CSV table of C-alpha atoms and ligand atoms in Angstrom, one decimal:
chain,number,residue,atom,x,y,z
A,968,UNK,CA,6.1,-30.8,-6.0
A,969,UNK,CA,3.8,-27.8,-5.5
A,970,UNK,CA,4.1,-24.9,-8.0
A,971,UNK,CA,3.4,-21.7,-6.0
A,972,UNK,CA,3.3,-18.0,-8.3
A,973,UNK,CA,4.2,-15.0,-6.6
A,974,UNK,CA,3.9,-11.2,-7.9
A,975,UNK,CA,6.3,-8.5,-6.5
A,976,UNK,CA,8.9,-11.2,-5.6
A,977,UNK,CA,11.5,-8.8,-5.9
A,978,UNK,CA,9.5,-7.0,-2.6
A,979,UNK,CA,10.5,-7.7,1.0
A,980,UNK,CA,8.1,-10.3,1.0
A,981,UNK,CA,8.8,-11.7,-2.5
A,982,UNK,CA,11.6,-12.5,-0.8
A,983,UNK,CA,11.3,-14.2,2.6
A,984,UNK,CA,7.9,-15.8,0.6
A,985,UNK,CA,9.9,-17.1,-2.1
A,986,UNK,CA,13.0,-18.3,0.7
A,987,UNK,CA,10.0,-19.8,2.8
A,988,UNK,CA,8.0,-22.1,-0.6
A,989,UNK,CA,11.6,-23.3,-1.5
A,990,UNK,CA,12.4,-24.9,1.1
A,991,UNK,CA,9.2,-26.5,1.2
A,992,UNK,CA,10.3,-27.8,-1.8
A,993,UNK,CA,8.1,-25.7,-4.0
A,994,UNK,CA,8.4,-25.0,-7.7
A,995,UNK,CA,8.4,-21.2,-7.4
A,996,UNK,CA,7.6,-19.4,-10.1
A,997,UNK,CA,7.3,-15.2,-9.8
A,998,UNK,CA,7.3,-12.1,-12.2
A,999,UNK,CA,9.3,-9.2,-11.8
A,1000,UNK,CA,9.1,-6.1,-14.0
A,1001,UNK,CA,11.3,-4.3,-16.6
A,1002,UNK,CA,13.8,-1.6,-15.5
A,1003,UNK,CA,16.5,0.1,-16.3
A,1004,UNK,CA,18.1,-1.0,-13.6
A,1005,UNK,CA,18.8,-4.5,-12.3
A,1006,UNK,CA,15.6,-5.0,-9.3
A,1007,UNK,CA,16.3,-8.3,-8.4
A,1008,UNK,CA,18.8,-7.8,-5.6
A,1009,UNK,CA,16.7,-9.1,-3.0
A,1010,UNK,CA,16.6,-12.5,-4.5
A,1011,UNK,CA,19.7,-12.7,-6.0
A,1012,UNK,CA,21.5,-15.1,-3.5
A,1013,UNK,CA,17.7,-17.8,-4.8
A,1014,UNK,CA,18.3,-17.0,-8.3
A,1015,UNK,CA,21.9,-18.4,-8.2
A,1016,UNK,CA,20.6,-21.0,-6.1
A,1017,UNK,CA,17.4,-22.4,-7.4
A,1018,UNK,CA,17.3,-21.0,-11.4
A,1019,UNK,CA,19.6,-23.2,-12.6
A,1020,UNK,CA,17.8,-26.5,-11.5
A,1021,UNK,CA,14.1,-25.1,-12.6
A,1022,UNK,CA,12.9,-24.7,-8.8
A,1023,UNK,CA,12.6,-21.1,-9.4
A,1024,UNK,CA,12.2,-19.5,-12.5
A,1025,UNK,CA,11.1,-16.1,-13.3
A,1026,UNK,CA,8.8,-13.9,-15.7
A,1027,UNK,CA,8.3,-10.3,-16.8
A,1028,UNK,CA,5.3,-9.1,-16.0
A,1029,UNK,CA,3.5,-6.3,-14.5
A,1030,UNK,CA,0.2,-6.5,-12.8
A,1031,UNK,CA,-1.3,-3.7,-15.2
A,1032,UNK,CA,-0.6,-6.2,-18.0
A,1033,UNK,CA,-3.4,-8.5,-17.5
A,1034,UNK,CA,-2.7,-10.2,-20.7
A,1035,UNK,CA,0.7,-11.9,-19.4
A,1036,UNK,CA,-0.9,-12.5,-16.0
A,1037,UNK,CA,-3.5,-14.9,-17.9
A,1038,UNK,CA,-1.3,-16.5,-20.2
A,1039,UNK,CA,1.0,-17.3,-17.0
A,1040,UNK,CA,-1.7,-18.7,-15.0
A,1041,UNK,CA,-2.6,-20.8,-18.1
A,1042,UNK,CA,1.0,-21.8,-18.8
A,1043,UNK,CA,1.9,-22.5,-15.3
A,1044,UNK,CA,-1.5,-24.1,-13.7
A,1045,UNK,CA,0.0,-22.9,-10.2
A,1046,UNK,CA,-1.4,-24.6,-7.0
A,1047,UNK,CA,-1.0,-21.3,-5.3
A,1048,UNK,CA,-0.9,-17.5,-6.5
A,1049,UNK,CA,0.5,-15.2,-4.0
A,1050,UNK,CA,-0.6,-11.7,-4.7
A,1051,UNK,CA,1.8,-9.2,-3.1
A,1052,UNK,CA,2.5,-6.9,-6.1
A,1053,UNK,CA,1.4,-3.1,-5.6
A,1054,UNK,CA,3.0,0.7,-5.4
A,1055,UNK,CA,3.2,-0.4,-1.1
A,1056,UNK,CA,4.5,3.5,0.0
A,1057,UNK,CA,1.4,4.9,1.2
A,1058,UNK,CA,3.1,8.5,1.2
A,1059,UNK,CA,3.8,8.1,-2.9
A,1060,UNK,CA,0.6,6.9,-3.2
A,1061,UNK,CA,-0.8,10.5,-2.9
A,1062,UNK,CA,1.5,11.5,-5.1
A,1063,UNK,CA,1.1,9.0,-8.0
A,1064,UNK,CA,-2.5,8.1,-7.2
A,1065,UNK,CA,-3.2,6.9,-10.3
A,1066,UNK,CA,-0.9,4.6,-10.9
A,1067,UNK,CA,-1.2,3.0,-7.0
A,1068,UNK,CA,-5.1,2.4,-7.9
A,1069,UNK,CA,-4.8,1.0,-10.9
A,1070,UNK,CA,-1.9,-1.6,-9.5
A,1071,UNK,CA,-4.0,-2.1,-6.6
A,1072,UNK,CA,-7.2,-2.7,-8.1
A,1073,UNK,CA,-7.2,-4.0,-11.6
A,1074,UNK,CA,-4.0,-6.0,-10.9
A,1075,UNK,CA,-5.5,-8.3,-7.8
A,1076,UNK,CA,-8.9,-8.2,-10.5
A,1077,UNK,CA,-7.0,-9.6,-13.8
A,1078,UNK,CA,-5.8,-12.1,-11.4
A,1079,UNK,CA,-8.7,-13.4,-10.0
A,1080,UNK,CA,-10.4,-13.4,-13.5
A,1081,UNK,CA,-7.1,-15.3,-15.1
A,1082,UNK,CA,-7.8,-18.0,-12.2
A,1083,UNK,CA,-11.6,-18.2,-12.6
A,1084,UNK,CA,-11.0,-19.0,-16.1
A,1085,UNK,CA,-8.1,-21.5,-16.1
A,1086,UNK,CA,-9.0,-23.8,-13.2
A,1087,UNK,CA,-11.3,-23.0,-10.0
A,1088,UNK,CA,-9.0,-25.1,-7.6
A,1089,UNK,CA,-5.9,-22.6,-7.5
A,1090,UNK,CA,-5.8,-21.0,-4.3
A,1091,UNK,CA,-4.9,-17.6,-3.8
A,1092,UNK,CA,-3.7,-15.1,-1.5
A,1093,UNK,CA,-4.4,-11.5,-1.6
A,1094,UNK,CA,-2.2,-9.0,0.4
A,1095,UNK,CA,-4.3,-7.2,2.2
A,1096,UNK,CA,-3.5,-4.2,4.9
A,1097,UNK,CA,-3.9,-2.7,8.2
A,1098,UNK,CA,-4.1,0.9,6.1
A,1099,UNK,CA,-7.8,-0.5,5.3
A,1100,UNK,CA,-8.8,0.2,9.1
A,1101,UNK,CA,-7.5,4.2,8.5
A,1102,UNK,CA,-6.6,4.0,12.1
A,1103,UNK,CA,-8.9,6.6,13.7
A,1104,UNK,CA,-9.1,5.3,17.2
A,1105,UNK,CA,-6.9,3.6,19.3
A,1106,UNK,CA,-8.6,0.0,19.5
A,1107,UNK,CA,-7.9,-3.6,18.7
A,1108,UNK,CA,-8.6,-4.5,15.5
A,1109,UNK,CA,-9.8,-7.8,14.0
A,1110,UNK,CA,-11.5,-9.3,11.0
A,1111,UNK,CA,-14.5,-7.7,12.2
A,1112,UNK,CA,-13.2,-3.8,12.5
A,1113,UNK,CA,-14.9,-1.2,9.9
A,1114,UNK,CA,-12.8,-0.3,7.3
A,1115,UNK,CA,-11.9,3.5,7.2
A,1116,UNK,CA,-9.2,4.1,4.3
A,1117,UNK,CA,-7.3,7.5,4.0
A,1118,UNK,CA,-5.1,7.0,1.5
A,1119,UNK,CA,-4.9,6.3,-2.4
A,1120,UNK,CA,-3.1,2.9,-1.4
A,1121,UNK,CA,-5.7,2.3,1.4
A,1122,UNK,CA,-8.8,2.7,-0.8
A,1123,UNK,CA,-7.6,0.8,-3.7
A,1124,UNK,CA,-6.4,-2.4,-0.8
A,1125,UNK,CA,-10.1,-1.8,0.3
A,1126,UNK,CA,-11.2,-2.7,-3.6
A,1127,UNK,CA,-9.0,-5.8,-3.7
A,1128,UNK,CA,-10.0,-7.1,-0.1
A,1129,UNK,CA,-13.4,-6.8,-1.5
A,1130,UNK,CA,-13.1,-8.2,-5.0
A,1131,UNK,CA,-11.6,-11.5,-2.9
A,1132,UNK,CA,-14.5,-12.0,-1.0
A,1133,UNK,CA,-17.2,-11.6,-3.6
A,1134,UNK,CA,-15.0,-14.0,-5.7
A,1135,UNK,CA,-15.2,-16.4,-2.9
A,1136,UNK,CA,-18.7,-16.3,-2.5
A,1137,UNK,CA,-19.7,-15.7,-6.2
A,1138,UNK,CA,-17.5,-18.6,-7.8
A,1139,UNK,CA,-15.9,-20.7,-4.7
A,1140,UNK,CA,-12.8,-20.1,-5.4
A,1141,UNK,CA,-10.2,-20.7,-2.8
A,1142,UNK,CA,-9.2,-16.7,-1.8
A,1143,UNK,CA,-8.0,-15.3,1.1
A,1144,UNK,CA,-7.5,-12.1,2.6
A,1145,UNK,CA,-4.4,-11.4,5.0
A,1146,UNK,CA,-4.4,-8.2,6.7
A,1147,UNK,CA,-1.5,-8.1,7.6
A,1148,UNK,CA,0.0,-5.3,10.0
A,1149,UNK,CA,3.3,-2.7,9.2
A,1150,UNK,CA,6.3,-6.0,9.3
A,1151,UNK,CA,9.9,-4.6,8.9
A,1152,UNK,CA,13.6,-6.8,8.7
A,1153,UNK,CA,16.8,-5.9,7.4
A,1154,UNK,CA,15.1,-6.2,3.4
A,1155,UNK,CA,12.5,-3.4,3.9
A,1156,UNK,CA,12.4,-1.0,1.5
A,1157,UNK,CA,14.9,2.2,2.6
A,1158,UNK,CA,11.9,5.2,2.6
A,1159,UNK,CA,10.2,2.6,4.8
A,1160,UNK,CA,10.2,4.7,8.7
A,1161,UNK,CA,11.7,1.4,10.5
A,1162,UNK,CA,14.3,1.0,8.0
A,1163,UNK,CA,15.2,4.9,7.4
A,1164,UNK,CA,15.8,5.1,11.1
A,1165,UNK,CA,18.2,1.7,11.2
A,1166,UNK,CA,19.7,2.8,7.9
A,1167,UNK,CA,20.4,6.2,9.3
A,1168,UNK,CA,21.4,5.1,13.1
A,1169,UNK,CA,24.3,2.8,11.7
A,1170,UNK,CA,25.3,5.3,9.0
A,1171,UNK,CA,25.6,8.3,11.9
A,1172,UNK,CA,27.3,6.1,14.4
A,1173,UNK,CA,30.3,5.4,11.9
A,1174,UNK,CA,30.3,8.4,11.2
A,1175,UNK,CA,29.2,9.0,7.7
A,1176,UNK,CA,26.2,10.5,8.3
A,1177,UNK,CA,24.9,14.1,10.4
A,1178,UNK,CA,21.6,14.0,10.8
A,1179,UNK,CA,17.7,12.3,9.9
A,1180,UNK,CA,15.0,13.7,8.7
A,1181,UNK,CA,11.5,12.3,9.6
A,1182,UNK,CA,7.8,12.8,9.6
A,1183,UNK,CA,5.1,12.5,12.1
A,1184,UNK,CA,7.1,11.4,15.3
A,1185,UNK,CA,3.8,10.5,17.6
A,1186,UNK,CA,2.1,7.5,14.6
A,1187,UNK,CA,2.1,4.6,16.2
A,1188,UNK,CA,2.2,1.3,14.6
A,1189,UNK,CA,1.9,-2.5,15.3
A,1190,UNK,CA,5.7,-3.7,14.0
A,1191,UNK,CA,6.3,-7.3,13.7
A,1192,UNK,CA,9.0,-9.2,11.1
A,1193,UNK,CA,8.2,-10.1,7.7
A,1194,UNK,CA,9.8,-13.6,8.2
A,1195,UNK,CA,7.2,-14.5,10.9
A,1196,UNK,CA,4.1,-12.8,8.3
A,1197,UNK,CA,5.0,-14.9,5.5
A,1198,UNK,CA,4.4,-18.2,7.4
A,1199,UNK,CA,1.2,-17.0,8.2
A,1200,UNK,CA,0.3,-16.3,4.6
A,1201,UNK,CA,1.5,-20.2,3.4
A,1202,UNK,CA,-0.5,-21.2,6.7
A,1203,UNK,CA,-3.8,-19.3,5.1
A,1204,UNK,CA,-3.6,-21.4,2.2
A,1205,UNK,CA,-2.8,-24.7,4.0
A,1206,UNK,CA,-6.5,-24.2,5.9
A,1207,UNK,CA,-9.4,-26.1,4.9
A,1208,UNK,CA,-11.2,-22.9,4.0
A,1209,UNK,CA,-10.6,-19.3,3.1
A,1210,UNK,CA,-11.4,-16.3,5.0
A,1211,UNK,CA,-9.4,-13.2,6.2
A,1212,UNK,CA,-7.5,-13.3,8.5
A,1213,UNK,CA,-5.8,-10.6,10.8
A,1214,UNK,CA,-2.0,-11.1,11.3
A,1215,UNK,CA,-0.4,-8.5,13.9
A,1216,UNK,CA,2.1,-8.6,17.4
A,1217,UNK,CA,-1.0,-7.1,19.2
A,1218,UNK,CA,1.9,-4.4,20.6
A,1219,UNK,CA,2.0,-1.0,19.3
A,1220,UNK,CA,5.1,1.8,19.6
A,1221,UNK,CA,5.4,5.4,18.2
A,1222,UNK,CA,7.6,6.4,15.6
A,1223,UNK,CA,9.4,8.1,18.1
A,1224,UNK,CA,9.7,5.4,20.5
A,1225,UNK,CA,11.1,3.2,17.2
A,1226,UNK,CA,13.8,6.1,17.5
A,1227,UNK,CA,14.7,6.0,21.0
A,1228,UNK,CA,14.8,2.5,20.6
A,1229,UNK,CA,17.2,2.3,18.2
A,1230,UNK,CA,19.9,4.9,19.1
A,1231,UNK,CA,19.6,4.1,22.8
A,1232,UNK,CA,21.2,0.6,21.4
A,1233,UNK,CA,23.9,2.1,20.1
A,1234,UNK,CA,24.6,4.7,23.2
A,1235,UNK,CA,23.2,7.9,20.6
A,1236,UNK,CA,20.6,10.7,22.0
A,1237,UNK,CA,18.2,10.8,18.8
A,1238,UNK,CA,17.3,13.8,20.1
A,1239,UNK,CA,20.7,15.0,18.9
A,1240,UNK,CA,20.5,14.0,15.4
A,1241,UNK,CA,16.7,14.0,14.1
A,1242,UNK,CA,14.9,16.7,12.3
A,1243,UNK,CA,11.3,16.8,11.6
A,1244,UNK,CA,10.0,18.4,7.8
A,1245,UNK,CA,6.9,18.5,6.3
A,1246,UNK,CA,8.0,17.3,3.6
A,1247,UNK,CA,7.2,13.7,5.3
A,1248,UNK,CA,4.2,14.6,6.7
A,1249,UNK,CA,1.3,13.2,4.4
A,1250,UNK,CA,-2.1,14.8,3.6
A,1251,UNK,CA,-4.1,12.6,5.7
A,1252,UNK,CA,-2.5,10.5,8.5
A,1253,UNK,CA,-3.4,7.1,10.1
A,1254,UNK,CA,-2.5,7.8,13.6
A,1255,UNK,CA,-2.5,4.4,15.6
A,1256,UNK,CA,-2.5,0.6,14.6
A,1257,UNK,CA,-3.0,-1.9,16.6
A,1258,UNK,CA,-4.1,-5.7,15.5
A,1259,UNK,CA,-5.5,-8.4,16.9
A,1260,UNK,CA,-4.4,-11.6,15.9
A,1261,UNK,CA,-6.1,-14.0,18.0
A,1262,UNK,CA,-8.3,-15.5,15.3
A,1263,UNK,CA,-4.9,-16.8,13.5
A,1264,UNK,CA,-3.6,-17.7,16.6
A,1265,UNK,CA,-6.7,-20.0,17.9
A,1266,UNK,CA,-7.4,-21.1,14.6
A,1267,UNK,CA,-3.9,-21.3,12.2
A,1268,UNK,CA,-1.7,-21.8,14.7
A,1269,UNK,CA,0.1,-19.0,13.7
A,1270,UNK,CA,2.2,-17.1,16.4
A,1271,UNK,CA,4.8,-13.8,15.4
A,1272,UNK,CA,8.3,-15.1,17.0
A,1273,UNK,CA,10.2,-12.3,16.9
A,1274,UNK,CA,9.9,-9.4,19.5
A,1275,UNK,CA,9.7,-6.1,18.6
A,1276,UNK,CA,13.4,-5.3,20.5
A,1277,UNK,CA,14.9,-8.7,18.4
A,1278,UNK,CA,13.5,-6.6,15.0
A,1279,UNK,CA,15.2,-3.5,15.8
A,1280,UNK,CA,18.2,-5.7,17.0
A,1281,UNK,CA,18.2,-7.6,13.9
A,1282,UNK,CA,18.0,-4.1,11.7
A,1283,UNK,CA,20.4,-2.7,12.9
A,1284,UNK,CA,23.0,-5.4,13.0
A,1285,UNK,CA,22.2,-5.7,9.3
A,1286,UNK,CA,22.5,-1.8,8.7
A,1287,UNK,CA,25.5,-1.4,10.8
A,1288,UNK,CA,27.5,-3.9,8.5
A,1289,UNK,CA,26.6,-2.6,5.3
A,1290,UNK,CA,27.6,1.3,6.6
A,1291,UNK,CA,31.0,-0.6,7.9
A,1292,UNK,CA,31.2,-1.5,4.0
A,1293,UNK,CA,30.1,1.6,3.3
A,1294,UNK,CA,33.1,2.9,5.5
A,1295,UNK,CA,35.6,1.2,3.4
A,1296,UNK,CA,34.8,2.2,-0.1
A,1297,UNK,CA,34.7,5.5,0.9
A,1298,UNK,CA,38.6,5.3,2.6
A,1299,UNK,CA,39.4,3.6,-0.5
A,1300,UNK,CA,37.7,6.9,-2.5
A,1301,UNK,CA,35.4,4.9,-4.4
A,1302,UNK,CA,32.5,6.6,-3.3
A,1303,UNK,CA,31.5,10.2,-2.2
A,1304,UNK,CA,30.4,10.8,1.5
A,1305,UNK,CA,26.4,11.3,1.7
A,1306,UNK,CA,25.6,13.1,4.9
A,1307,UNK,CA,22.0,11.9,5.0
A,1308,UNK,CA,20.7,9.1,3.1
A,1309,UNK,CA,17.6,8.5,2.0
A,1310,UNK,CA,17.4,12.5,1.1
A,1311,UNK,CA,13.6,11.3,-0.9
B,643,NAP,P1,7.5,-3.9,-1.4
B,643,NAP,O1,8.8,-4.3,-0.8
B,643,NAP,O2,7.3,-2.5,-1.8
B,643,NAP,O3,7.4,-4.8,-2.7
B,643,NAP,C1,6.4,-4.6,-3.7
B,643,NAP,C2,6.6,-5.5,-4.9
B,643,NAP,O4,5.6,-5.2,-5.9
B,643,NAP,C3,7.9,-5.3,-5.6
B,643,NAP,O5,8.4,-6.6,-6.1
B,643,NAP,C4,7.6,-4.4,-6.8
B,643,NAP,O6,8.5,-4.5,-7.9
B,643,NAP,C5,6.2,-5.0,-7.1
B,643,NAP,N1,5.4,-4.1,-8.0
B,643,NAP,C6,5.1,-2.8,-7.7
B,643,NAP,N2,4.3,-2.3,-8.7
B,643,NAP,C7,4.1,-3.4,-9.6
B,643,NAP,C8,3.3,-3.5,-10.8
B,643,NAP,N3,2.6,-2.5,-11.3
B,643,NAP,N4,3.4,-4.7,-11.4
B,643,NAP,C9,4.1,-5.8,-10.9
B,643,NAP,N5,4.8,-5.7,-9.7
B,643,NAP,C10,4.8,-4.5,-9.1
B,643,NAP,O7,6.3,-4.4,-0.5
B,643,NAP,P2,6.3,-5.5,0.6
B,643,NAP,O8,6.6,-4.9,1.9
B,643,NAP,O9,7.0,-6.7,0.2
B,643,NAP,O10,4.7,-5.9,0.7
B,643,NAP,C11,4.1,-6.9,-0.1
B,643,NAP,C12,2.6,-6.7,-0.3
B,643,NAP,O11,2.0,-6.6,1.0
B,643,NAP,C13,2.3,-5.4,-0.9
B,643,NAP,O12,1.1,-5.6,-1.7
B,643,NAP,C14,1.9,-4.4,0.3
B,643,NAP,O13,1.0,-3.4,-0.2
B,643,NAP,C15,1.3,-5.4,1.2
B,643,NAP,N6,1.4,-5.1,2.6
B,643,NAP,C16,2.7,-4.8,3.2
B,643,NAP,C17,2.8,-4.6,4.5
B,643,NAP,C18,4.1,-4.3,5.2
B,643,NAP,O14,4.1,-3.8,6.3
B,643,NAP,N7,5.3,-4.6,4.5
B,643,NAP,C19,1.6,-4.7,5.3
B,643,NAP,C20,0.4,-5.0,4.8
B,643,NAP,C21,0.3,-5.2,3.4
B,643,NAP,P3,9.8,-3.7,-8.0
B,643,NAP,O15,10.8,-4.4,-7.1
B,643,NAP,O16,10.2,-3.7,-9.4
B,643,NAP,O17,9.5,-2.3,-7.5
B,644,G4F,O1,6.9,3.1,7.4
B,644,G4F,P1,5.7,3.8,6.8
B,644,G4F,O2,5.9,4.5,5.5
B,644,G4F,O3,4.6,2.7,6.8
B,644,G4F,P2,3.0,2.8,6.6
B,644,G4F,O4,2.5,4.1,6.1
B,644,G4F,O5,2.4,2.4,7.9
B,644,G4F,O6,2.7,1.7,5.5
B,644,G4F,C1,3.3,0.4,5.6
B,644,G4F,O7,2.5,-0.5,6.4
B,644,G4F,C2,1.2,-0.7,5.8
B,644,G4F,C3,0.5,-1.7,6.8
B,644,G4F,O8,-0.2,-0.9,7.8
B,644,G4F,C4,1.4,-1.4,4.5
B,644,G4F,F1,0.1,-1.7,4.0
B,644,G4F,C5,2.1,-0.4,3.5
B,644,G4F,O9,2.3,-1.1,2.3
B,644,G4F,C6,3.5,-0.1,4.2
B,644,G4F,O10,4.2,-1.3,4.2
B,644,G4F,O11,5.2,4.9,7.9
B,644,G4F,C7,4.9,4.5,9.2
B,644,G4F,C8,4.5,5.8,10.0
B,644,G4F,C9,3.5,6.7,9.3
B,644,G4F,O12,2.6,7.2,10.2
B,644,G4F,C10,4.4,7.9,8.8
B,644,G4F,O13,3.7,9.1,8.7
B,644,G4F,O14,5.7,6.5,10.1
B,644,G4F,C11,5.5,7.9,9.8
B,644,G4F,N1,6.7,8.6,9.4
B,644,G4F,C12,7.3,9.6,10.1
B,644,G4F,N2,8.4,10.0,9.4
B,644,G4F,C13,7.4,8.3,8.3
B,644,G4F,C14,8.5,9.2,8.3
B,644,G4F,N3,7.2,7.4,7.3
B,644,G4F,C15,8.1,7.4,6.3
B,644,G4F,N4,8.0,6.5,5.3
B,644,G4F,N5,9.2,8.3,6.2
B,644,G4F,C16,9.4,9.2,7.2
B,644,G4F,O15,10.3,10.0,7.1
């Protein structure tokens, strides 16, 4: 049985990761971090699951806590360490840049150090992004592009994407890089665009919500599902060799095409209901995405399944049933109406 260790398992793709390496029959083992309020909802459904029998078990930790990080990889000997851990909202990130560059850097560091030390055959992945490439002109981009970060969270994913090659080189350890592009599904965080405009859309159709409030309308992004991304990142560390590796859709839509997209499925005019603010508009903006993938393709295997209509589908189905639940504690007057949600 292979013992896999994941950070930020309580993430989106803590979650479909976790869900993936369990029934592979790994022994998953992830951290999650102290707060006042119960985080784990994601991976509840695995907890009551898997906990029980051992298969997965879980540790507080937090990646600016190098100490635990060691004694874990020490305790546990893992065969694989999944890094996805970090402050991921590029928009908070120039507000709390601090914080996003110590997570981003020192965390995927500690880490690498805590695995040089205990044993040089654990492989590990380090989540790389797409915000590296700062998106200045509308090109393909592959392993090769130049990296151009424009954000706190972009420079400090820069650091990391670095720190994994030079421990490659310097020590051979087993590290790989995905860059992964934006990849959405009915567990993306709600501040996330995608998921703010299927929360919102299922919300306003029932009624129990007026109108959204959004950023930049004309960004455009390469969207694929998280469920296809994490397959590529096991696949990464199934290869004979690390490297980095570009995972994308190769297909890029606006924000606002995202929008028309997703009322037009339920028979709504966005042009009816959305408001633009600067209060979402961010200091410095990556305009246009657009990956690559054909180097995982030719060489992993790894194909994304799910189109980018089936990912809005799939959203919104999800986002419509939980606003019909919505709907019924609110008739029953166990909660008050909110007439736009998120309002952060
Ligand atoms: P996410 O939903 O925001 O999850 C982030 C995870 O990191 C959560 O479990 C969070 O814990 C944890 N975390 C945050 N700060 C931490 C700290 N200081 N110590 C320990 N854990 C911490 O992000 P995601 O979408 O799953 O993304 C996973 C990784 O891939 C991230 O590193 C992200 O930057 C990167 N990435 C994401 C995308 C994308 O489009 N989704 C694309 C490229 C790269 P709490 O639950 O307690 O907050
Ligand atoms: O959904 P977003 O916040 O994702 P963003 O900034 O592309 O970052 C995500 O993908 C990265 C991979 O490229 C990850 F590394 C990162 O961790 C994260 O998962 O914003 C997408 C676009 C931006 O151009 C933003 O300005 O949507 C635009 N936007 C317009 N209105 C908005 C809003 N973004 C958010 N979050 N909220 C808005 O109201």
């Amino acid at each position: 049985m292979k013992q896999a260790f994941i950070t930020g398992i309580t993430g989106q793709d803590g979650h479909y990761l976790s869900q993936l390496l369990l029934d592979k029959d790994y022994t998953v083992h992830g951290t999650i971090r102290r707060s006042s309020s119960i985080n784990t909802e994601r991976i509840d459904p695995l907890i009551s699951k898997y906990q029980d029998s051992g298969q997965l078990n879980l540790y507080y930790s937090d990646l600016l806590d190098s100490s635990s990080l060691n004694l874990l990889i020490k305790k546990i000997q893992p065969d694989e360490v999944y890094n996805l851990a970090a402050q991921s909202h590029v928009a908070v990130s120039f507000k709390n840049p601090v914080f996003t560059t110590q997570t981003g850097t020192l965390g995927p560091l500690s880490l690498l150090e805590a695995i040089r030390s205990a044993d040089n055959k654990i492989k590990y992945y380090q989540a790389s992004s797409s915000e590296m490439y700062g998106g200045g002109k509308p090109s393909k981009l592959n392993e090769n592009s130049l990296l151009d970060p424009k954000s706190p969270y972009a420079a400090a994913k820069v650091f990391a994407h670095h720190m994994t090659n030079i421990y490659r080189d310097s020590y051979s350890l087993f590290c790989s890089n995905g860059i992964l592009f934006n990849h959405e599904s009915p567990h993306r965080g709600e501040t996330f665009v995608t998921r703010k405009i299927t929360r919102a859309a299922g919300r306003i159709k029932l009624g129990l919500q007026k109108k959204l409030t959004l950023g930049n309308l004309e960004a455009s992004r390469d969207w694929g599902f998280a469920g296809d991304y994490v397959e590529a990142m096991w696949m990464m560390l199934q290869h004979d060799t690390p490297d980095d590796w570009v995972i994308a859709t190769g297909e890029t839509y606006t924000v606002k095409e995202f929008l028309e997209k997703t009322f037009k499925k339920l028979d709504l005019s966005w042009e009816d209901y959305v408001e633009t603010s600067h209060k979402y508009m961010r200091p410095n903006e990556v305009d246009y995405l657009l990956g690559d993938p054909t180097k995982a393709k030719k060489i992993l295997g790894w194909e994304p399944k799910t189109s980018f209509s089936s990912l809005v589908d799939m959203m919104l189905e999800s986002d419509l049933n939980l606003a019909k639940r919505e709907q019924v504690l609110l008739s029953e007057g166990l909660i008050e109406p909110t007439w736009e949600h998120p309002k952060i």
